[in-house]
Short mmCIF file of C-alpha atoms in Angstrom, two decimals:
data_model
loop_
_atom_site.label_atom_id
_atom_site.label_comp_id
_atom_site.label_asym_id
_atom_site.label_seq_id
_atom_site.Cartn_x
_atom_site.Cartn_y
_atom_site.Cartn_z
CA UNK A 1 48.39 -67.77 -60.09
CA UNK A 2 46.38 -65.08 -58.55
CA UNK A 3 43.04 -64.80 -58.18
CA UNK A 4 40.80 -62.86 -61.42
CA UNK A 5 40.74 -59.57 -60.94
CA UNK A 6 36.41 -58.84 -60.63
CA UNK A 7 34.60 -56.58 -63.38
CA UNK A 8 34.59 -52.84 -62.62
CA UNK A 9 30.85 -52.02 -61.14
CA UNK A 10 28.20 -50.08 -63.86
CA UNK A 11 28.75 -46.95 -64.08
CA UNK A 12 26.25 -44.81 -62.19
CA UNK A 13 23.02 -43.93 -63.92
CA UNK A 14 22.47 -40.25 -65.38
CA UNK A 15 22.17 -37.21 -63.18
CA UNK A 16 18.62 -35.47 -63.17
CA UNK A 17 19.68 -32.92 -66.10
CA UNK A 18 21.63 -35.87 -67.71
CA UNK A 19 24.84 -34.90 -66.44
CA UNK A 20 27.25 -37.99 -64.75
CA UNK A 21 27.59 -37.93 -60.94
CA UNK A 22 29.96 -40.37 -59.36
CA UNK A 23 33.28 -41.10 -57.56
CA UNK A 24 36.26 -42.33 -60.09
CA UNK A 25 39.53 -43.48 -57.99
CA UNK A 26 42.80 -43.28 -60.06
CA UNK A 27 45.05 -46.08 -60.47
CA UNK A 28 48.63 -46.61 -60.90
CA UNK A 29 51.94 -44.49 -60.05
CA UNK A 30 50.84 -41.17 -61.63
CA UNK A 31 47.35 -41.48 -59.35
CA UNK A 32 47.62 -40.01 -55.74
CA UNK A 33 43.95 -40.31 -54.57
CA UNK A 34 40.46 -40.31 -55.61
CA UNK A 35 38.66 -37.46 -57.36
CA UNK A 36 35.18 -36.82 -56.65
CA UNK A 37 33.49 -35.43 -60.20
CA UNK A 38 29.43 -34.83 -59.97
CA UNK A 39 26.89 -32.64 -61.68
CA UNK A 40 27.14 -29.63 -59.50
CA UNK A 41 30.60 -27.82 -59.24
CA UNK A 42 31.84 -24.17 -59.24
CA UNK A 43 30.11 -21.98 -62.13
CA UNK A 44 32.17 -19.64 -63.75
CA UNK A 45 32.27 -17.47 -66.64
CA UNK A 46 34.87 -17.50 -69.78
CA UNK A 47 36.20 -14.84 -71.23
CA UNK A 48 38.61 -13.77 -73.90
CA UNK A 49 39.94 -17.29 -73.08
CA UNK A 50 40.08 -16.33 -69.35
CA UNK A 51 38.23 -18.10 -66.84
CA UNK A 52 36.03 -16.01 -63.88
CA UNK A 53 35.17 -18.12 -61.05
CA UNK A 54 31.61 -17.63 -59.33
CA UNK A 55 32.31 -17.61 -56.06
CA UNK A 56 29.63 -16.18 -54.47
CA UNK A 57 26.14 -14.89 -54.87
CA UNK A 58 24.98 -12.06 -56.32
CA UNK A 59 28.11 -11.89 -58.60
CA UNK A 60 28.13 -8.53 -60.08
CA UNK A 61 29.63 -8.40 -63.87
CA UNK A 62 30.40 -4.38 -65.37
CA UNK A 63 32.74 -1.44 -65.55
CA UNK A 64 32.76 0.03 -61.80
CA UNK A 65 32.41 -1.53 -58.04
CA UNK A 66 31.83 -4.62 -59.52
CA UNK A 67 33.04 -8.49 -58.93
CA UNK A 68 33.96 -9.05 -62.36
CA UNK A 69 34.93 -5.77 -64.59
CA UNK A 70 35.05 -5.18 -68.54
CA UNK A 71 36.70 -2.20 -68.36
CA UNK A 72 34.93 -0.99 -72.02
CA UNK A 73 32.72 1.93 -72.88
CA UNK A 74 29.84 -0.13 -74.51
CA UNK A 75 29.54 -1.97 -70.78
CA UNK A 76 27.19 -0.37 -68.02
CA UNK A 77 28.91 0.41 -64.41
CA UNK A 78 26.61 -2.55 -63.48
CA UNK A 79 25.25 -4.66 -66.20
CA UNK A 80 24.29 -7.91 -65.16
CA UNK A 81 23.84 -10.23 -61.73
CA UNK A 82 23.93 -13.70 -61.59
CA UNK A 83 22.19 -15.56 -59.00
CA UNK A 84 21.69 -18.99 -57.63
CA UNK A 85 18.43 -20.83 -55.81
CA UNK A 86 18.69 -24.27 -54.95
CA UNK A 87 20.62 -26.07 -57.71
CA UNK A 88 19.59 -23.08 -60.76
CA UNK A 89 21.53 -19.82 -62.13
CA UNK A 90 19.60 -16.97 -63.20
CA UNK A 91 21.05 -13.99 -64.20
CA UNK A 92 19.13 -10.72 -64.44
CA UNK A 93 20.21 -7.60 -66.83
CA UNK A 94 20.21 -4.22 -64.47
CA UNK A 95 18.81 -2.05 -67.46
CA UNK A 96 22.09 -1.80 -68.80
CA UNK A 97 22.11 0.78 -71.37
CA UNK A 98 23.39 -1.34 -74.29
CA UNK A 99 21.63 -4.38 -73.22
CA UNK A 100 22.47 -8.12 -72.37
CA UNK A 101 21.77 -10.96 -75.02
CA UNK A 102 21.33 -15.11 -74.02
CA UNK A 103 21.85 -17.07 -76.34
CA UNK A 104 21.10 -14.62 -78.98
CA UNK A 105 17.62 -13.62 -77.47
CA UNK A 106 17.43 -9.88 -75.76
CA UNK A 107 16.68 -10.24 -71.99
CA UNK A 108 14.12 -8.01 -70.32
CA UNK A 109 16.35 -5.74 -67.22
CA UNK A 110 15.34 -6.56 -64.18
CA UNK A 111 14.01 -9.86 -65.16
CA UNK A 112 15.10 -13.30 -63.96
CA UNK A 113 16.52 -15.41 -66.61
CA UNK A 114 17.34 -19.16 -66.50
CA UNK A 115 21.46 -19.71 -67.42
CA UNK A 116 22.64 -23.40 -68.39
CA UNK A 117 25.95 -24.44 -68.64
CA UNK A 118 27.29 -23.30 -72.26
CA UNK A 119 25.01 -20.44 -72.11
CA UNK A 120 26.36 -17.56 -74.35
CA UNK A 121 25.94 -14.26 -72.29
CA UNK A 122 26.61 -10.89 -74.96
CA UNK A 123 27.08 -8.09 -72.92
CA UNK A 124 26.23 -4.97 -75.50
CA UNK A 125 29.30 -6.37 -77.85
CA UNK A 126 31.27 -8.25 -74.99
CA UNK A 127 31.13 -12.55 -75.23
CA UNK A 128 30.87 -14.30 -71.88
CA UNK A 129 30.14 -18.23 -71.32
CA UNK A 130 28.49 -19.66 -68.74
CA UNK A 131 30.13 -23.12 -67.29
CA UNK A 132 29.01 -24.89 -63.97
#
């Protein structure tokens, strides 16, 4: 007979924010490889059921010249900027005229403001969701 198969290791403890971090490899004929999942991975936006990548930093979200563009009246030629430092997202309202909302709370233009993943970003009447 052949030999017992060994228990599977523990799985990895929590990441710092609480997140799982770790390596799972993929068994059997439909796996091809291993896939490397951890806490930090490409932010990006959703919208009307789309999804906008972050690729890089400043990312620019408004009507004109912008890297993401809501093509609507109520949004300003540049309304907001997301940034990154280290391992955090901020994103900063540039004194749009109808405003930007997180998580239901007005933020102050010009103003750094902490995002999380699942934030809920209103842009005057426009829903956005942040994801990392």
């Amino acid at each position: 007979p052949p030999p017992p198969t060994p228990a599977p290791p523990p799985p990895p403890p929590p990441g710092p924010d609480g997140g799982w971090s770790g390596t799972v490899i993929l068994g059997g004929e439909a796996a091809s490889g291993t896939v490397i999942m951890g806490m930090g991975g490409m932010p990006y936006l959703l919208y009307e059921g789309r999804k906008v990548e972050i690729g890089h930093f400043p990312f620019t979200v408004g009507k004109e010249n912008t890297d993401f563009t809501i093509n609507k009246n109520v949004i300003s030629r540049s309304h907001i900027r997301i940034l990154c430092r280290e391992d955090d997202y901020f994103v900063v309202d540039e004194n749009s005229k109808n405003h930007t909302w997180l998580n239901g709370r007005r933020i102050t233009p010009y103003t750094e403001t902490l995002l999380k993943d699942g934030d809920t970003l209103r842009l005057a009447n426009e829903i956005l969701t942040f994801h990392i």
